Coordinates of C-alpha atoms and ligand atoms in Angstrom, one line a residue:
M5 CA 0.0 0.0 0.0
A6 CA 1.4 3.4 -1.1
R7 CA 0.0 5.1 2.0
V8 CA 2.2 3.0 4.4
E9 CA 5.4 4.1 2.7
E10 CA 4.2 7.7 2.5
I11 CA 3.3 8.0 6.1
L12 CA 6.5 6.3 7.3
K13 CA 8.6 8.7 5.1
E14 CA 6.8 11.7 6.3
R15 CA 7.2 10.8 9.9
A16 CA 10.8 10.2 9.5
Y17 CA 11.3 13.5 7.6
K18 CA 9.6 15.4 10.4
G19 CA 11.6 13.6 13.1
L20 CA 8.5 12.1 14.5
L21 CA 9.0 8.4 13.6
R22 CA 8.0 6.2 16.6
T23 CA 10.3 3.3 17.3
L24 CA 10.5 0.6 19.9
R25 CA 13.5 0.4 22.3
P26 CA 13.7 -3.0 23.9
S27 CA 15.3 -3.0 27.4
L28 CA 17.0 -6.0 29.0
C29 CA 16.2 -5.0 32.5
R30 CA 14.0 -2.6 34.3
K31 CA 13.6 -2.4 38.1
D32 CA 13.8 -0.1 41.0
G33 CA 13.4 3.1 38.9
C34 CA 16.2 2.1 36.5
I35 CA 16.2 0.8 33.0
T36 CA 18.9 -0.8 30.8
I37 CA 18.8 0.0 27.1
D38 CA 21.5 -1.0 24.5
G39 CA 23.7 -2.1 27.4
K40 CA 23.5 1.2 29.3
S41 CA 21.7 1.8 32.5
Y42 CA 19.6 4.9 33.0
V43 CA 17.4 6.3 35.8
D44 CA 13.9 5.9 34.3
F45 CA 11.6 8.9 34.3
C46 CA 9.3 7.6 31.7
S47 CA 7.7 4.8 33.7
N48 CA 4.4 5.0 35.5
D49 CA 5.6 2.7 38.2
Y50 CA 5.1 5.6 40.6
L51 CA 5.3 3.6 43.8
G52 CA 7.9 1.1 42.7
L53 CA 5.3 -1.7 43.2
S54 CA 6.2 -3.7 40.0
C55 CA 9.2 -5.0 41.9
H56 CA 7.6 -5.3 45.3
P57 CA 8.3 -8.7 46.9
K58 CA 4.7 -9.1 48.0
L59 CA 3.4 -8.7 44.5
K60 CA 6.0 -11.0 43.0
K61 CA 5.3 -13.7 45.6
A62 CA 1.5 -13.5 45.1
S63 CA 1.9 -13.8 41.4
K64 CA 4.2 -16.8 41.6
K65 CA 2.0 -18.6 44.1
S66 CA -1.1 -18.2 42.0
I67 CA 0.7 -19.5 38.9
D68 CA 1.5 -22.7 40.8
A69 CA -2.1 -23.0 41.9
L70 CA -4.0 -21.9 38.7
G71 CA -1.6 -22.0 35.8
T72 CA -0.6 -19.2 33.5
G73 CA -3.7 -18.4 31.4
T74 CA -7.4 -18.5 31.9
C75 CA -7.9 -19.4 28.2
A76 CA -11.5 -18.1 28.1
S77 CA -13.7 -15.0 28.5
R78 CA -15.1 -14.4 32.0
L79 CA -18.5 -15.4 30.6
L80 CA -17.3 -18.8 29.5
S81 CA -14.9 -20.7 31.8
G82 CA -12.4 -17.8 32.4
D83 CA -14.1 -16.5 35.5
L84 CA -12.0 -17.3 38.6
E85 CA -13.0 -16.8 42.2
I86 CA -10.0 -14.5 42.5
H87 CA -11.5 -12.1 39.9
H88 CA -14.4 -11.7 42.3
T89 CA -12.2 -11.3 45.3
L90 CA -10.4 -8.5 43.5
E91 CA -13.6 -6.8 42.5
E92 CA -14.9 -6.8 46.0
A93 CA -11.6 -5.4 47.3
T94 CA -11.6 -2.8 44.6
A95 CA -15.2 -1.7 45.3
A96 CA -14.3 -1.3 49.0
F97 CA -11.0 0.6 48.1
K98 CA -12.9 3.0 45.9
G99 CA -15.9 3.4 48.2
K100 CA -18.5 2.1 45.6
E101 CA -21.1 -0.6 45.7
S102 CA -19.3 -2.9 43.2
A103 CA -16.5 -3.1 40.7
L104 CA -15.8 -4.8 37.4
V105 CA -12.3 -5.7 36.3
F106 CA -11.2 -5.0 32.7
N107 CA -8.2 -6.4 30.8
S108 CA -6.6 -2.9 30.4
G109 CA -7.5 0.7 30.8
Y110 CA -7.8 1.1 27.1
Q111 CA -10.3 -1.7 26.9
A112 CA -12.2 -0.4 29.9
N113 CA -12.7 3.1 28.4
I114 CA -13.7 2.1 24.9
G115 CA -16.0 -0.7 26.3
I116 CA -17.7 1.2 29.1
I117 CA -18.5 4.4 27.1
S118 CA -19.6 2.6 24.0
A119 CA -21.8 0.2 26.0
L120 CA -23.6 3.0 27.9
Y121 CA -24.0 5.7 25.3
K122 CA -25.2 5.8 21.7
E123 CA -26.4 8.1 18.9
G124 CA -28.6 10.8 20.2
D125 CA -26.6 11.1 23.4
V126 CA -23.8 13.5 24.2
V127 CA -20.5 13.3 25.9
F128 CA -18.7 16.4 27.3
S129 CA -15.0 15.6 27.4
D130 CA -12.0 17.5 28.7
K131 CA -9.9 18.6 25.8
L132 CA -6.9 16.8 27.1
N133 CA -8.6 13.4 27.9
H134 CA -6.7 10.2 27.0
A135 CA -7.0 8.6 23.6
S136 CA -8.9 5.6 25.0
I137 CA -11.6 8.0 26.2
I138 CA -11.8 9.7 22.8
D139 CA -11.9 6.3 21.0
G140 CA -14.7 5.1 23.4
I141 CA -16.8 8.2 22.6
L142 CA -16.3 7.8 18.8
L143 CA -17.2 4.1 19.0
S144 CA -20.4 4.9 20.9
G145 CA -21.8 7.2 18.2
A146 CA -22.7 9.8 20.8
K147 CA -22.0 13.5 20.0
L148 CA -18.5 14.5 21.3
I149 CA -18.3 18.0 22.7
R150 CA -14.9 19.0 24.1
F151 CA -14.5 21.6 26.9
F152 CA -11.3 23.6 27.6
H153 CA -8.9 21.8 29.8
N154 CA -10.1 21.9 33.5
D155 CA -12.4 24.8 32.7
A156 CA -15.7 24.2 34.5
G157 CA -16.9 27.6 33.4
H158 CA -16.5 26.7 29.7
L159 CA -18.3 23.3 30.4
A160 CA -21.2 25.2 32.1
T161 CA -21.6 27.4 29.0
L162 CA -21.6 24.3 26.7
L163 CA -24.0 22.4 28.9
K164 CA -26.4 25.4 29.0
K165 CA -26.4 25.6 25.2
E166 CA -26.2 21.9 24.2
R167 CA -27.6 19.7 26.9
G168 CA -31.2 20.1 25.9
K169 CA -30.6 18.8 22.4
Y170 CA -29.6 15.2 23.5
K171 CA -31.1 12.3 25.4
E172 CA -28.5 10.9 27.8
A173 CA -25.4 13.0 28.7
L174 CA -22.0 12.2 30.2
I175 CA -19.3 14.4 31.5
I176 CA -15.9 12.7 31.4
T177 CA -12.4 13.7 32.7
E178 CA -9.2 12.3 34.0
S179 CA -8.5 13.1 37.6
I180 CA -4.7 13.6 37.2
F181 CA -3.8 14.5 33.6
S182 CA -1.0 12.5 32.1
M183 CA 0.7 15.3 30.1
E184 CA 0.0 18.2 32.4
G185 CA 0.3 16.5 35.8
D186 CA -2.6 18.7 37.1
A187 CA -5.9 17.7 38.9
A188 CA -9.4 18.2 37.5
P189 CA -11.9 20.4 39.4
L190 CA -14.0 17.4 40.4
K191 CA -16.3 19.2 42.8
E192 CA -17.3 21.7 40.2
L193 CA -17.8 18.9 37.6
A194 CA -20.0 17.0 40.1
A195 CA -22.1 20.0 40.7
L196 CA -22.6 20.6 37.0
K197 CA -23.5 17.0 36.5
E198 CA -26.3 17.4 39.0
K199 CA -27.5 20.7 37.6
Y200 CA -27.7 19.5 34.0
N201 CA -28.9 15.9 34.6
C202 CA -25.8 14.2 33.3
A203 CA -23.6 11.3 34.6
L204 CA -20.0 11.8 35.6
M205 CA -17.1 9.5 34.7
V206 CA -13.6 9.9 36.1
D207 CA -10.5 8.1 34.9
E208 CA -8.0 7.8 37.8
A209 CA -5.2 6.1 35.9
H210 CA -2.6 8.4 37.2
A211 CA -4.1 9.1 40.7
T212 CA -5.0 5.6 42.0
G213 CA -2.6 4.6 44.7
I214 CA -1.2 8.1 45.2
F215 CA -3.8 10.6 46.3
G216 CA -6.5 10.5 49.0
K217 CA -6.3 9.5 52.6
H218 CA -6.3 5.8 51.8
G219 CA -4.6 6.1 48.4
A220 CA -7.8 5.6 46.5
G221 CA -7.2 8.6 44.2
M222 CA -8.1 12.2 43.5
V223 CA -11.8 11.4 43.8
E224 CA -11.2 10.4 47.4
E225 CA -8.9 13.4 48.0
Q226 CA -11.6 15.8 46.8
G227 CA -14.4 14.0 48.6
V228 CA -16.6 13.4 45.6
T229 CA -17.0 9.7 45.5
E230 CA -20.8 9.9 45.8
G231 CA -21.0 12.3 42.8
V232 CA -19.0 10.1 40.4
D233 CA -21.1 7.5 38.7
Y234 CA -18.4 5.7 36.8
L235 CA -15.1 5.6 38.7
M236 CA -12.5 4.0 36.4
G237 CA -8.8 3.4 37.0
T238 CA -5.9 1.0 36.2
F239 CA -3.7 -1.5 37.9
G240 CA -0.9 -0.9 35.5
K241 CA 0.6 2.3 36.8
A242 CA 1.1 3.1 40.5
L243 CA -0.2 -0.4 41.3
G244 CA 2.7 -1.9 39.5
S245 CA 0.7 -4.7 37.7
F246 CA -1.8 -4.8 34.9
G247 CA -5.4 -4.4 34.1
A248 CA -8.2 -1.9 35.0
Y249 CA -11.4 -1.5 36.9
L250 CA -14.7 0.3 37.0
A251 CA -16.1 1.0 40.4
C252 CA -19.9 1.7 40.1
S253 CA -23.3 0.5 41.2
K254 CA -24.3 -3.1 41.1
K255 CA -26.8 -2.3 38.3
I256 CA -24.2 -0.8 36.0
K257 CA -21.9 -3.7 36.6
D258 CA -24.7 -6.2 35.6
F259 CA -25.5 -4.1 32.6
L260 CA -21.8 -4.1 31.4
I261 CA -21.4 -7.8 31.9
N262 CA -24.3 -8.1 29.5
T263 CA -23.4 -5.5 26.9
C264 CA -19.8 -4.4 27.1
R265 CA -18.0 -5.8 24.1
S266 CA -14.4 -5.4 25.3
F267 CA -15.4 -7.2 28.5
I268 CA -17.3 -10.0 26.8
Y269 CA -15.1 -10.8 23.8
S270 CA -11.7 -11.0 25.4
T271 CA -9.9 -13.7 27.4
S272 CA -9.9 -12.7 31.1
L273 CA -6.7 -11.6 32.9
P274 CA -4.6 -14.5 34.2
A275 CA -4.7 -15.3 37.9
A276 CA -1.1 -14.2 38.3
V277 CA -2.0 -10.7 37.3
I278 CA -5.1 -10.6 39.5
A279 CA -3.2 -11.9 42.5
A280 CA -0.6 -9.1 42.0
N281 CA -3.4 -6.6 41.8
L282 CA -4.8 -7.8 45.1
A283 CA -1.4 -7.7 46.7
A284 CA -0.9 -4.1 45.4
L285 CA -4.1 -3.0 47.1
E286 CA -2.8 -4.5 50.3
V287 CA 0.5 -2.7 49.9
I288 CA -1.3 0.6 49.3
H289 CA -3.1 0.1 52.6
D290 CA 0.0 -1.2 54.5
E291 CA 2.6 1.2 53.2
P292 CA 1.2 4.8 53.0
L293 CA 4.8 5.9 53.3
R294 CA 5.4 5.2 49.7
R295 CA 2.9 7.7 48.4
K296 CA 3.9 10.2 51.1
R297 CA 7.5 10.1 50.1
L298 CA 6.7 10.2 46.3
L299 CA 4.6 13.4 46.8
E300 CA 7.2 15.0 49.1
H301 CA 9.9 14.3 46.4
A302 CA 7.6 15.7 43.7
A303 CA 7.1 18.9 45.7
Y304 CA 10.9 19.2 46.3
F305 CA 11.6 18.7 42.6
R306 CA 9.0 21.2 41.6
N307 CA 10.3 23.8 44.1
C308 CA 13.9 23.4 42.9
L309 CA 12.9 23.8 39.3
L310 CA 10.7 26.9 40.1
K311 CA 13.5 28.5 42.1
R312 CA 15.8 28.2 39.1
G313 CA 13.2 29.8 36.8
F314 CA 12.1 26.8 34.9
R315 CA 8.5 26.6 33.5
I316 CA 6.7 23.6 35.0
R317 CA 3.1 22.5 35.1
G318 CA 0.7 20.6 37.4
S319 CA 0.8 19.6 41.0
S320 CA 1.5 15.9 41.1
Q321 CA 4.2 13.2 40.7
I322 CA 4.1 14.0 37.0
V323 CA 6.3 17.0 36.4
P324 CA 6.2 18.5 32.9
L325 CA 9.0 20.9 32.1
I326 CA 8.0 23.1 29.2
I327 CA 10.8 23.8 26.8
G328 CA 8.9 25.2 23.8
E329 CA 10.3 24.1 20.4
S330 CA 10.4 20.4 19.6
A331 CA 14.1 20.5 18.6
G332 CA 14.9 22.0 22.0
A333 CA 13.1 19.3 23.9
A334 CA 14.7 16.5 21.8
C335 CA 18.1 18.0 22.4
A336 CA 17.6 18.4 26.2
S337 CA 16.4 14.7 26.3
D338 CA 19.6 13.6 24.4
L339 CA 21.9 15.5 26.7
L340 CA 20.2 14.1 29.8
K341 CA 20.5 10.6 28.3
K342 CA 24.2 11.1 28.1
R343 CA 24.1 11.8 31.8
G344 CA 22.2 8.6 32.5
I345 CA 18.7 10.1 32.7
W346 CA 16.0 8.5 30.7
V347 CA 13.3 11.1 30.0
L348 CA 11.7 11.5 26.5
P349 CA 10.5 14.6 24.8
I350 CA 6.8 15.0 24.4
R351 CA 6.1 17.0 21.2
P352 CA 3.2 18.3 19.2
P353 CA 0.7 17.0 18.2
T354 CA 0.6 15.1 21.6
V355 CA 0.9 18.6 23.2
P356 CA 0.1 22.1 21.8
L357 CA 2.5 23.9 19.4
K358 CA 5.4 25.6 21.2
E359 CA 4.8 23.5 24.3
A360 CA 7.1 20.7 23.6
R361 CA 8.3 19.4 27.0
L362 CA 10.2 16.9 29.0
R363 CA 7.8 14.9 31.2
F364 CA 9.3 13.6 34.4
S365 CA 7.3 10.7 35.9
L366 CA 8.7 10.5 39.4
S367 CA 8.9 7.2 41.3
F368 CA 9.3 6.2 44.9
S369 CA 12.5 4.5 43.9
H370 CA 14.2 7.8 42.9
D371 CA 16.0 9.5 45.8
K372 CA 16.3 13.2 46.4
E373 CA 20.0 13.2 45.4
I374 CA 19.1 12.1 41.9
L375 CA 16.4 14.9 41.6
K376 CA 18.9 17.5 42.8
N377 CA 21.5 16.4 40.3
I378 CA 18.9 16.6 37.5
V379 CA 18.1 20.2 38.4
N380 CA 21.8 21.0 38.3
D381 CA 22.2 19.3 34.9
L382 CA 19.1 21.1 33.5
E383 CA 20.6 24.4 34.5
K384 CA 23.6 23.7 32.3
I385 CA 21.6 22.3 29.4
I386 CA 18.6 24.6 29.1
P387 CA 18.9 28.4 29.0
V388 CA 16.1 29.9 31.2
Ligands
PLP419 C1 -2.7 4.7 30.7 C2 -4.0 5.2 30.6 C3 -5.1 4.5 30.2 C4 -4.9 3.1 29.6 O1 -4.6 2.1 30.6 P1 -3.9 0.8 30.1 O2 -4.2 -0.1 31.3 O3 -2.5 1.1 30.0 O4 -4.5 0.3 28.9 C5 -6.4 5.0 30.2 N1 -6.5 6.3 30.7 C6 -5.5 7.1 31.1 C7 -5.8 8.4 31.5 C8 -4.2 6.6 31.0 O5 -3.2 7.3 31.4

């Protein structure tokens, strides 16, 4: 196909060709690529749980008991008791009546939204929402209306003008945004949902395990659990494992088991993954020090960068350092790589023009000394 060649060429020409970089080893906040070891700031292993002995032990034990794969959908013979144990634990963790486990966050978002909404409905979506949310809305056939990022005022204007034209309506947002590292105004969104007779869905992929008194996420931290109808999150980031969940009412869970195509037509997650997820929830409960230390380090890193005049965004463990031009961001990334730091440039169209950036994903496994050294390195590399 001519198109294949064309697109690959064009991407290469623009310096935007995506390639894979296999690593031989990744653990404890470090990664080895092409025989060289780097401190890894691209991973979402925020709490270092992917190498936690409790998770590893739980996984190994369950492989011995239950084998490696389930080899069927949950609705056939792939439904294990441990899936239900995890769903009960997840519902309790998120403060909802029930929960349903999905094979990945991507599958959860495309499946949930497209099962619940259809043509004639409307979804109000934050402009910076994740691709899986956008894909879910497109798949549903509902009208997609985007509001300015974290701008409840803009959403209110759109609701006032558009809500009346559609049957069912959904407001959807991430709670901590992956490219900005900032938090959504969940209380305001919950109030608007009430006022305009909508439902509210929140994606806690980057907040689960980190925010809130019990580490349940930003929804817990902002005290809006009641107001969120569909509380989605993943096990593959701070929880160090794999898979996703929706915490919701029992009725919605029953509905999704019957209608959600990405749930029905896919082999269920293996017991080893589910066991690790359960262990991760225990560690979140038993070791609050991890999230405390992570957020302390994030605040320290942010402060150091601000003091030296760098442009940063957000208020979480994700620290975007705005550089501006794509070439500048790529160059800064290369120079840091030479100093043993793995942080990749994020460029348009992933982020707006002139806002190319380095996105530092901090981890519990990085100590303060490393962060301090990076700030010193950055000062030499980037003119402020
Ligand atoms: C990572 C991510 C997902 C997808 O989750 P996977 O389990 O990796 O498929 C969904 N939503 C957001 C906001 C994410 O950051």
